[in-house]
Amino acid sequence: MPFNRKPQKFNASIKEVTIGCGEKAVTLGGESVFPFYTFDGDMKNAPKVGVEISDMGIPEVAGIKAYYEGCTTMAEIAKKAAAMEGADFVCLRLEGGDPNGANKSTEELVAIVKEVADAIDVPLAVEGSKNVEKDAELLPKVAEALQGKNALILSAREEDYKAVGAAAGLAYDQKVGAESAVDINLAKQLNVVVTQLGVKPESIVMNVGSAAAGYGYEYVVSTMDRIKAAALAQGDAMLQMPIVTPVSSETWNVKEAMASEADMPEWGPVEERGISMEIMTAAADLASGSDAVIVMHPQTVATISKMIKDLM
């Protein structure tokens, strides 16, 4: 008996959100099929790959240090990141703003943002310090400094969405990243309250949370699956924003990527383990519904970019 495939066709689609300006601007979302289900329909826009850099400089990872060899300023690091094979945009993480860490001032961090933005011609995303109080002060200033750049400001959370959303999405016409913690209801509620501020749905992306592969990752997969199903099959407008997933901050901090070869010789070279964790997690995020992933290692960027091209 012949097999008659029945395509899953949906009347709904993920909203398109464009970041950046000019020829190198990128558009996220637009798909009306499940991730990489190109046999059912057109995904419209291929998922994108962002390269993470930090205001704290170049990480102590051999392959990453080698790639950025000779770079001494944030402008030089940003240019090198933008030129990485397979990169679509750059994400600057302002981890130095954490009051429990380097505790850099808002003024110093905004100056770094300006330096990076002026050095590159690809879209820019900016991620805060992970400290809610500091980010509520910092990210509105970042949004102001990037006027005219159409940047993505990550992230507006339940605790600070009014400050970040109003500044980025309304006052300075940037794109807003709505960050929740691996829960479809929290993700939807945050989108609802951000739009109630007056931010257009076409100016919102979701960061629904992530984890390194193997670290409770099944919750990430099920959350993204449910979000995409609700957005496409049920036509839920408050879940039809594209998803952007920062990967590096999750994968390079787990024991598999950090334990020394002296301590765990049977695990093999430490850098290879970190790259594998980053690639596996990024690939799983894309297969689960992310419209963009943010990674760090040049080998990861090239591998994930090739994977996307091969599956489109």
mmCIF file of C-alpha atoms in Angstrom:
data_model
loop_
_atom_site.group_PDB
_atom_site.id
_atom_site.type_symbol
_atom_site.label_atom_id
_atom_site.label_comp_id
_atom_site.label_asym_id
_atom_site.label_seq_id
_atom_site.Cartn_x
_atom_site.Cartn_y
_atom_site.Cartn_z
ATOM 1 C CA MET A 1 0.000 0.000 0.000
ATOM 2 C CA PRO A 2 1.555 3.337 -1.029
ATOM 3 C CA PHE A 3 2.379 5.933 1.579
ATOM 4 C CA ASN A 4 0.473 9.183 1.087
ATOM 5 C CA ARG A 5 2.143 11.943 3.012
ATOM 6 C CA LYS A 6 -0.160 14.600 4.394
ATOM 7 C CA PRO A 7 1.609 17.955 4.809
ATOM 8 C CA GLN A 8 0.940 19.869 8.022
ATOM 9 C CA LYS A 9 -0.251 23.193 6.675
ATOM 10 C CA PHE A 10 -1.043 26.063 9.011
ATOM 11 C CA ASN A 11 -2.889 29.278 8.317
ATOM 12 C CA ALA A 12 -0.907 31.059 11.034
ATOM 13 C CA SER A 13 2.763 32.059 10.877
ATOM 14 C CA ILE A 14 5.528 33.405 13.100
ATOM 15 C CA LYS A 15 5.832 37.175 12.910
ATOM 16 C CA GLU A 16 8.835 38.612 11.091
ATOM 17 C CA VAL A 17 11.199 40.781 13.124
ATOM 18 C CA THR A 18 14.059 42.596 11.401
ATOM 19 C CA ILE A 19 17.190 43.700 13.249
ATOM 20 C CA GLY A 20 19.930 45.878 11.851
ATOM 21 C CA CYS A 21 19.896 48.278 8.932
ATOM 22 C CA GLY A 22 20.870 48.225 5.287
ATOM 23 C CA GLU A 23 21.974 45.275 3.201
ATOM 24 C CA LYS A 24 23.166 43.221 6.180
ATOM 25 C CA ALA A 25 19.951 43.504 8.196
ATOM 26 C CA VAL A 26 18.506 40.105 9.113
ATOM 27 C CA THR A 27 14.888 39.022 9.430
ATOM 28 C CA LEU A 28 13.863 36.438 12.007
ATOM 29 C CA GLY A 29 10.699 34.356 11.858
ATOM 30 C CA GLY A 30 8.134 34.264 9.091
ATOM 31 C CA GLU A 31 7.745 30.480 9.043
ATOM 32 C CA SER A 32 4.387 28.750 8.838
ATOM 33 C CA VAL A 33 5.771 25.235 9.344
ATOM 34 C CA PHE A 34 7.531 23.450 12.183
ATOM 35 C CA PRO A 35 11.334 23.793 12.388
ATOM 36 C CA PHE A 36 13.014 22.648 9.155
ATOM 37 C CA TYR A 37 9.770 21.067 7.873
ATOM 38 C CA THR A 38 10.574 22.442 4.438
ATOM 39 C CA PHE A 39 8.843 19.409 2.931
ATOM 40 C CA ASP A 40 5.562 20.831 4.292
ATOM 41 C CA GLY A 41 6.092 24.420 3.209
ATOM 42 C CA ASP A 42 8.454 27.370 2.989
ATOM 43 C CA MET A 43 10.282 28.480 6.143
ATOM 44 C CA LYS A 44 10.694 31.867 4.426
ATOM 45 C CA ASN A 45 13.697 33.016 6.487
ATOM 46 C CA ALA A 46 16.481 30.651 7.491
ATOM 47 C CA PRO A 47 17.428 30.642 11.189
ATOM 48 C CA LYS A 48 20.296 32.976 12.029
ATOM 49 C CA VAL A 49 23.565 32.604 13.961
ATOM 50 C CA GLY A 50 24.864 35.297 16.290
ATOM 51 C CA VAL A 51 28.401 35.550 17.659
ATOM 52 C CA GLU A 52 28.728 36.441 21.334
ATOM 53 C CA ILE A 53 31.438 38.788 22.538
ATOM 54 C CA SER A 54 31.865 40.212 26.027
ATOM 55 C CA ASP A 55 32.904 43.528 27.496
ATOM 56 C CA MET A 56 35.243 41.460 29.689
ATOM 57 C CA GLY A 57 37.418 40.593 26.701
ATOM 58 C CA ILE A 58 38.386 37.350 24.991
ATOM 59 C CA PRO A 59 37.603 34.058 26.824
ATOM 60 C CA GLU A 60 40.456 31.812 27.913
ATOM 61 C CA VAL A 61 39.648 29.160 25.318
ATOM 62 C CA ALA A 62 42.513 28.293 22.963
ATOM 63 C CA GLY A 63 40.549 28.299 19.714
ATOM 64 C CA ILE A 64 38.719 31.509 20.549
ATOM 65 C CA LYS A 65 41.910 33.268 21.669
ATOM 66 C CA ALA A 66 43.647 32.191 18.477
ATOM 67 C CA TYR A 67 40.816 33.545 16.333
ATOM 68 C CA TYR A 68 40.963 36.970 17.996
ATOM 69 C CA GLU A 69 44.778 37.080 18.126
ATOM 70 C CA GLY A 70 46.029 40.636 17.786
ATOM 71 C CA CYS A 71 42.721 42.221 18.811
ATOM 72 C CA THR A 72 43.267 44.626 21.698
ATOM 73 C CA THR A 73 40.167 46.839 21.641
ATOM 74 C CA MET A 74 36.459 46.063 21.736
ATOM 75 C CA ALA A 75 36.143 47.562 18.252
ATOM 76 C CA GLU A 76 38.728 45.112 16.889
ATOM 77 C CA ILE A 77 37.071 42.172 18.655
ATOM 78 C CA ALA A 78 33.677 43.184 17.272
ATOM 79 C CA LYS A 79 34.988 43.482 13.698
ATOM 80 C CA LYS A 80 36.592 40.057 13.941
ATOM 81 C CA ALA A 81 33.368 38.550 15.313
ATOM 82 C CA ALA A 82 31.323 40.096 12.510
ATOM 83 C CA ALA A 83 33.711 38.584 9.965
ATOM 84 C CA MET A 84 33.455 35.056 11.388
ATOM 85 C CA GLU A 85 32.444 32.456 8.811
ATOM 86 C CA GLY A 86 28.687 31.838 9.108
ATOM 87 C CA ALA A 87 27.951 34.823 11.371
ATOM 88 C CA ASP A 88 24.752 36.799 10.770
ATOM 89 C CA PHE A 89 24.945 39.241 13.688
ATOM 90 C CA VAL A 90 26.968 40.104 16.785
ATOM 91 C CA CYS A 91 25.735 39.908 20.379
ATOM 92 C CA LEU A 92 27.559 41.985 23.001
ATOM 93 C CA ARG A 93 27.117 40.628 26.525
ATOM 94 C CA LEU A 94 27.690 43.237 29.215
ATOM 95 C CA GLU A 95 28.659 40.799 31.941
ATOM 96 C CA GLY A 96 31.035 43.339 33.476
ATOM 97 C CA GLY A 97 28.039 45.308 34.733
ATOM 98 C CA ASP A 98 27.187 42.702 37.370
ATOM 99 C CA PRO A 99 27.479 44.381 40.815
ATOM 100 C CA ASN A 100 28.689 41.037 42.170
ATOM 101 C CA GLY A 101 31.449 40.920 39.574
ATOM 102 C CA ALA A 102 33.457 43.677 37.886
ATOM 103 C CA ASN A 103 30.652 46.181 38.639
ATOM 104 C CA LYS A 104 31.477 48.446 35.711
ATOM 105 C CA SER A 105 29.560 51.703 35.594
ATOM 106 C CA THR A 106 26.676 52.303 33.227
ATOM 107 C CA GLU A 107 28.653 55.079 31.548
ATOM 108 C CA GLU A 108 31.619 52.779 30.877
ATOM 109 C CA LEU A 109 29.409 50.048 29.463
ATOM 110 C CA VAL A 110 27.455 52.441 27.222
ATOM 111 C CA ALA A 111 30.777 53.704 25.835
ATOM 112 C CA ILE A 112 31.717 50.091 25.000
ATOM 113 C CA VAL A 113 28.351 49.585 23.283
ATOM 114 C CA LYS A 114 28.936 52.669 21.135
ATOM 115 C CA GLU A 115 32.452 51.515 20.265
ATOM 116 C CA VAL A 116 31.178 48.113 19.140
ATOM 117 C CA ALA A 117 28.202 49.506 17.222
ATOM 118 C CA ASP A 118 30.397 51.959 15.319
ATOM 119 C CA ALA A 119 32.873 49.235 14.383
ATOM 120 C CA ILE A 120 30.505 46.785 12.662
ATOM 121 C CA ASP A 121 28.030 46.857 9.790
ATOM 122 C CA VAL A 122 26.074 43.738 10.821
ATOM 123 C CA PRO A 123 23.105 43.810 13.225
ATOM 124 C CA LEU A 124 23.864 44.144 16.928
ATOM 125 C CA ALA A 125 22.157 42.499 19.888
ATOM 126 C CA VAL A 126 23.034 43.591 23.427
ATOM 127 C CA GLU A 127 22.550 41.364 26.454
ATOM 128 C CA GLY A 128 22.663 42.753 29.976
ATOM 129 C CA SER A 129 24.549 41.714 33.092
ATOM 130 C CA LYS A 130 21.918 39.246 34.374
ATOM 131 C CA ASN A 131 21.413 41.504 37.397
ATOM 132 C CA VAL A 132 17.851 42.853 37.296
ATOM 133 C CA GLU A 133 18.489 46.112 39.126
ATOM 134 C CA LYS A 134 21.574 46.963 37.074
ATOM 135 C CA ASP A 135 19.928 46.022 33.778
ATOM 136 C CA ALA A 136 16.878 48.168 34.522
ATOM 137 C CA GLU A 137 19.255 51.129 34.673
ATOM 138 C CA LEU A 138 21.713 50.000 31.988
ATOM 139 C CA LEU A 139 19.609 48.697 29.100
ATOM 140 C CA PRO A 140 17.474 51.847 28.617
ATOM 141 C CA LYS A 141 20.744 53.802 28.311
ATOM 142 C CA VAL A 142 21.996 51.234 25.804
ATOM 143 C CA ALA A 143 18.802 51.586 23.776
ATOM 144 C CA GLU A 144 19.249 55.348 23.747
ATOM 145 C CA ALA A 145 22.879 55.099 22.637
ATOM 146 C CA LEU A 146 21.925 52.826 19.728
ATOM 147 C CA GLN A 147 19.262 55.081 18.198
ATOM 148 C CA GLY A 148 19.042 54.478 14.460
ATOM 149 C CA LYS A 149 20.780 51.070 14.660
ATOM 150 C CA ASN A 150 17.586 48.960 14.959
ATOM 151 C CA ALA A 151 19.326 46.832 17.581
ATOM 152 C CA LEU A 152 17.964 43.951 19.642
ATOM 153 C CA ILE A 153 17.984 44.629 23.372
ATOM 154 C CA LEU A 154 18.148 41.426 25.449
ATOM 155 C CA SER A 155 16.361 41.113 27.732
ATOM 156 C CA ALA A 156 13.161 42.431 29.242
ATOM 157 C CA ARG A 157 12.113 40.221 32.154
ATOM 158 C CA GLU A 158 9.105 40.150 34.448
ATOM 159 C CA GLU A 159 10.985 42.307 36.972
ATOM 160 C CA ASP A 160 12.210 45.015 34.560
ATOM 161 C CA TYR A 161 10.071 44.807 31.396
ATOM 162 C CA LYS A 162 8.547 48.245 31.969
ATOM 163 C CA ALA A 163 11.899 50.030 32.009
ATOM 164 C CA VAL A 164 13.525 47.975 29.252
ATOM 165 C CA GLY A 165 10.434 47.572 27.064
ATOM 166 C CA ALA A 166 9.404 51.212 27.213
ATOM 167 C CA ALA A 167 12.904 52.467 26.407
ATOM 168 C CA ALA A 168 13.864 49.946 23.738
ATOM 169 C CA GLY A 169 10.502 49.306 22.104
ATOM 170 C CA LEU A 170 8.895 52.739 22.377
ATOM 171 C CA ALA A 171 11.267 55.624 23.107
ATOM 172 C CA TYR A 172 14.206 54.528 20.925
ATOM 173 C CA ASP A 173 12.584 52.202 18.363
ATOM 174 C CA GLN A 174 14.730 49.140 19.021
ATOM 175 C CA LYS A 175 13.699 45.493 19.121
ATOM 176 C CA VAL A 176 12.877 43.982 22.524
ATOM 177 C CA GLY A 177 13.852 40.538 23.768
ATOM 178 C CA ALA A 178 11.278 39.166 26.218
ATOM 179 C CA GLU A 179 13.058 36.716 28.530
ATOM 180 C CA SER A 180 11.212 34.084 30.552
ATOM 181 C CA ALA A 181 12.237 30.912 32.356
ATOM 182 C CA VAL A 182 11.327 27.814 30.309
ATOM 183 C CA ASP A 183 7.553 28.041 30.788
ATOM 184 C CA ILE A 184 4.997 28.609 28.033
ATOM 185 C CA ASN A 185 2.620 30.484 30.344
ATOM 186 C CA LEU A 186 5.346 32.836 31.565
ATOM 187 C CA ALA A 187 6.476 33.454 27.993
ATOM 188 C CA LYS A 188 2.960 34.315 26.872
ATOM 189 C CA GLN A 189 2.217 36.510 29.876
ATOM 190 C CA LEU A 190 5.407 38.495 29.338
ATOM 191 C CA ASN A 191 4.516 39.070 25.684
ATOM 192 C CA VAL A 192 1.071 40.234 26.761
ATOM 193 C CA VAL A 193 2.341 42.802 29.260
ATOM 194 C CA VAL A 194 5.055 44.086 26.908
ATOM 195 C CA THR A 195 2.494 44.670 24.165
ATOM 196 C CA GLN A 196 0.231 46.358 26.719
ATOM 197 C CA LEU A 197 3.018 48.906 27.169
ATOM 198 C CA GLY A 198 2.481 49.763 23.518
ATOM 199 C CA VAL A 199 5.357 47.785 22.000
ATOM 200 C CA LYS A 200 4.351 46.321 18.637
ATOM 201 C CA PRO A 201 4.401 42.509 18.372
ATOM 202 C CA GLU A 202 6.651 42.941 15.315
ATOM 203 C CA SER A 203 9.249 44.507 17.621
ATOM 204 C CA ILE A 204 9.390 41.595 20.079
ATOM 205 C CA VAL A 205 11.427 38.407 20.078
ATOM 206 C CA MET A 206 11.296 35.757 22.772
ATOM 207 C CA ASN A 207 14.108 34.268 24.818
ATOM 208 C CA VAL A 208 12.190 31.452 26.454
ATOM 209 C CA GLY A 209 15.224 30.164 28.328
ATOM 210 C CA SER A 210 17.696 27.386 27.672
ATOM 211 C CA ALA A 211 20.041 24.915 29.296
ATOM 212 C CA ALA A 212 23.045 22.928 28.181
ATOM 213 C CA ALA A 213 22.172 19.645 26.508
ATOM 214 C CA GLY A 214 21.811 17.019 29.218
ATOM 215 C CA TYR A 215 20.997 19.526 31.963
ATOM 216 C CA GLY A 216 17.226 19.341 32.204
ATOM 217 C CA TYR A 217 17.138 20.087 28.508
ATOM 218 C CA GLU A 218 13.909 18.127 27.987
ATOM 219 C CA TYR A 219 12.056 21.051 29.596
ATOM 220 C CA VAL A 220 13.508 23.414 26.993
ATOM 221 C CA VAL A 221 12.478 21.130 24.137
ATOM 222 C CA SER A 222 8.942 20.623 25.424
ATOM 223 C CA THR A 223 8.488 24.359 26.055
ATOM 224 C CA MET A 224 9.594 25.355 22.578
ATOM 225 C CA ASP A 225 7.551 22.571 20.991
ATOM 226 C CA ARG A 226 4.439 23.748 22.826
ATOM 227 C CA ILE A 227 5.060 27.385 21.909
ATOM 228 C CA LYS A 228 5.427 26.609 18.202
ATOM 229 C CA ALA A 229 2.381 24.328 18.257
ATOM 230 C CA ALA A 230 0.259 26.994 19.970
ATOM 231 C CA ALA A 231 1.508 29.694 17.610
ATOM 232 C CA LEU A 232 0.946 27.761 14.383
ATOM 233 C CA ALA A 233 -1.730 25.131 15.041
ATOM 234 C CA GLN A 234 -3.832 27.213 17.454
ATOM 235 C CA GLY A 235 -3.066 30.645 16.014
ATOM 236 C CA ASP A 236 -2.100 32.125 19.406
ATOM 237 C CA ALA A 237 -0.961 35.645 18.473
ATOM 238 C CA MET A 238 0.831 36.158 21.779
ATOM 239 C CA LEU A 239 3.188 33.265 21.022
ATOM 240 C CA GLN A 240 3.887 34.085 17.387
ATOM 241 C CA MET A 241 7.075 36.056 18.049
ATOM 242 C CA PRO A 242 10.370 34.514 16.848
ATOM 243 C CA ILE A 243 12.621 32.863 19.416
ATOM 244 C CA VAL A 244 16.259 33.835 19.999
ATOM 245 C CA THR A 245 18.347 31.589 22.262
ATOM 246 C CA PRO A 246 21.684 32.577 23.851
ATOM 247 C CA VAL A 247 23.645 29.316 24.022
ATOM 248 C CA SER A 248 27.232 30.129 25.047
ATOM 249 C CA SER A 249 26.495 31.287 28.584
ATOM 250 C CA GLU A 250 24.852 27.913 29.276
ATOM 251 C CA THR A 251 27.268 25.514 27.589
ATOM 252 C CA TRP A 252 30.719 26.830 28.498
ATOM 253 C CA ASN A 253 29.949 26.822 32.236
ATOM 254 C CA VAL A 254 29.074 23.146 32.712
ATOM 255 C CA LYS A 255 31.549 20.585 34.051
ATOM 256 C CA GLU A 256 31.946 18.829 30.681
ATOM 257 C CA ALA A 257 33.300 22.059 29.207
ATOM 258 C CA MET A 258 35.379 23.076 32.244
ATOM 259 C CA ALA A 259 36.873 20.002 33.920
ATOM 260 C CA SER A 260 40.601 19.747 33.227
ATOM 261 C CA GLU A 261 42.106 16.860 31.296
ATOM 262 C CA ALA A 262 44.171 16.062 34.397
ATOM 263 C CA ASP A 263 40.998 15.553 36.418
ATOM 264 C CA MET A 264 39.016 13.770 33.698
ATOM 265 C CA PRO A 265 41.483 12.265 31.184
ATOM 266 C CA GLU A 266 38.852 9.858 29.851
ATOM 267 C CA TRP A 267 36.742 12.801 28.645
ATOM 268 C CA GLY A 268 39.308 13.972 26.126
ATOM 269 C CA PRO A 269 40.516 17.524 25.298
ATOM 270 C CA VAL A 270 38.669 20.178 27.267
ATOM 271 C CA GLU A 271 38.128 22.577 24.364
ATOM 272 C CA GLU A 272 36.682 19.857 22.148
ATOM 273 C CA ARG A 273 34.185 19.069 24.892
ATOM 274 C CA GLY A 274 33.131 22.711 25.087
ATOM 275 C CA ILE A 275 32.673 22.939 21.338
ATOM 276 C CA SER A 276 30.628 19.728 21.332
ATOM 277 C CA MET A 277 28.359 21.010 24.113
ATOM 278 C CA GLU A 278 27.837 24.287 22.268
ATOM 279 C CA ILE A 279 27.126 22.641 18.911
ATOM 280 C CA MET A 280 24.770 20.020 20.344
ATOM 281 C CA THR A 281 22.804 22.578 22.335
ATOM 282 C CA ALA A 282 22.552 25.071 19.477
ATOM 283 C CA ALA A 283 21.449 22.367 17.041
ATOM 284 C CA ALA A 284 18.820 21.118 19.490
ATOM 285 C CA ASP A 285 17.553 24.675 20.055
ATOM 286 C CA LEU A 286 17.102 25.184 16.320
ATOM 287 C CA ALA A 287 15.396 21.824 15.873
ATOM 288 C CA SER A 288 13.050 22.704 18.738
ATOM 289 C CA GLY A 289 12.014 26.087 17.368
ATOM 290 C CA SER A 290 14.667 28.786 17.825
ATOM 291 C CA ASP A 291 14.825 31.287 14.983
ATOM 292 C CA ALA A 292 18.345 32.328 16.036
ATOM 293 C CA VAL A 293 21.057 31.031 18.341
ATOM 294 C CA ILE A 294 23.922 32.967 19.897
ATOM 295 C CA VAL A 295 27.194 31.042 20.174
ATOM 296 C CA MET A 296 30.861 31.870 20.654
ATOM 297 C CA HIS A 297 33.419 29.444 19.196
ATOM 298 C CA PRO A 298 34.350 29.873 15.481
ATOM 299 C CA GLN A 299 33.977 26.129 14.906
ATOM 300 C CA THR A 300 30.469 26.206 16.357
ATOM 301 C CA VAL A 301 29.448 29.148 14.195
ATOM 302 C CA ALA A 302 30.707 27.450 11.012
ATOM 303 C CA THR A 303 29.147 24.082 11.907
ATOM 304 C CA ILE A 304 25.716 25.449 12.835
ATOM 305 C CA SER A 305 25.646 27.734 9.797
ATOM 306 C CA LYS A 306 26.390 24.759 7.544
ATOM 307 C CA MET A 307 23.725 22.676 9.280
ATOM 308 C CA ILE A 308 21.123 25.370 8.612
ATOM 309 C CA LYS A 309 22.065 25.601 4.936
ATOM 310 C CA ASP A 310 21.974 21.815 4.527
ATOM 311 C CA LEU A 311 18.502 21.562 6.072
ATOM 312 C CA MET A 312 16.895 24.477 4.235
#
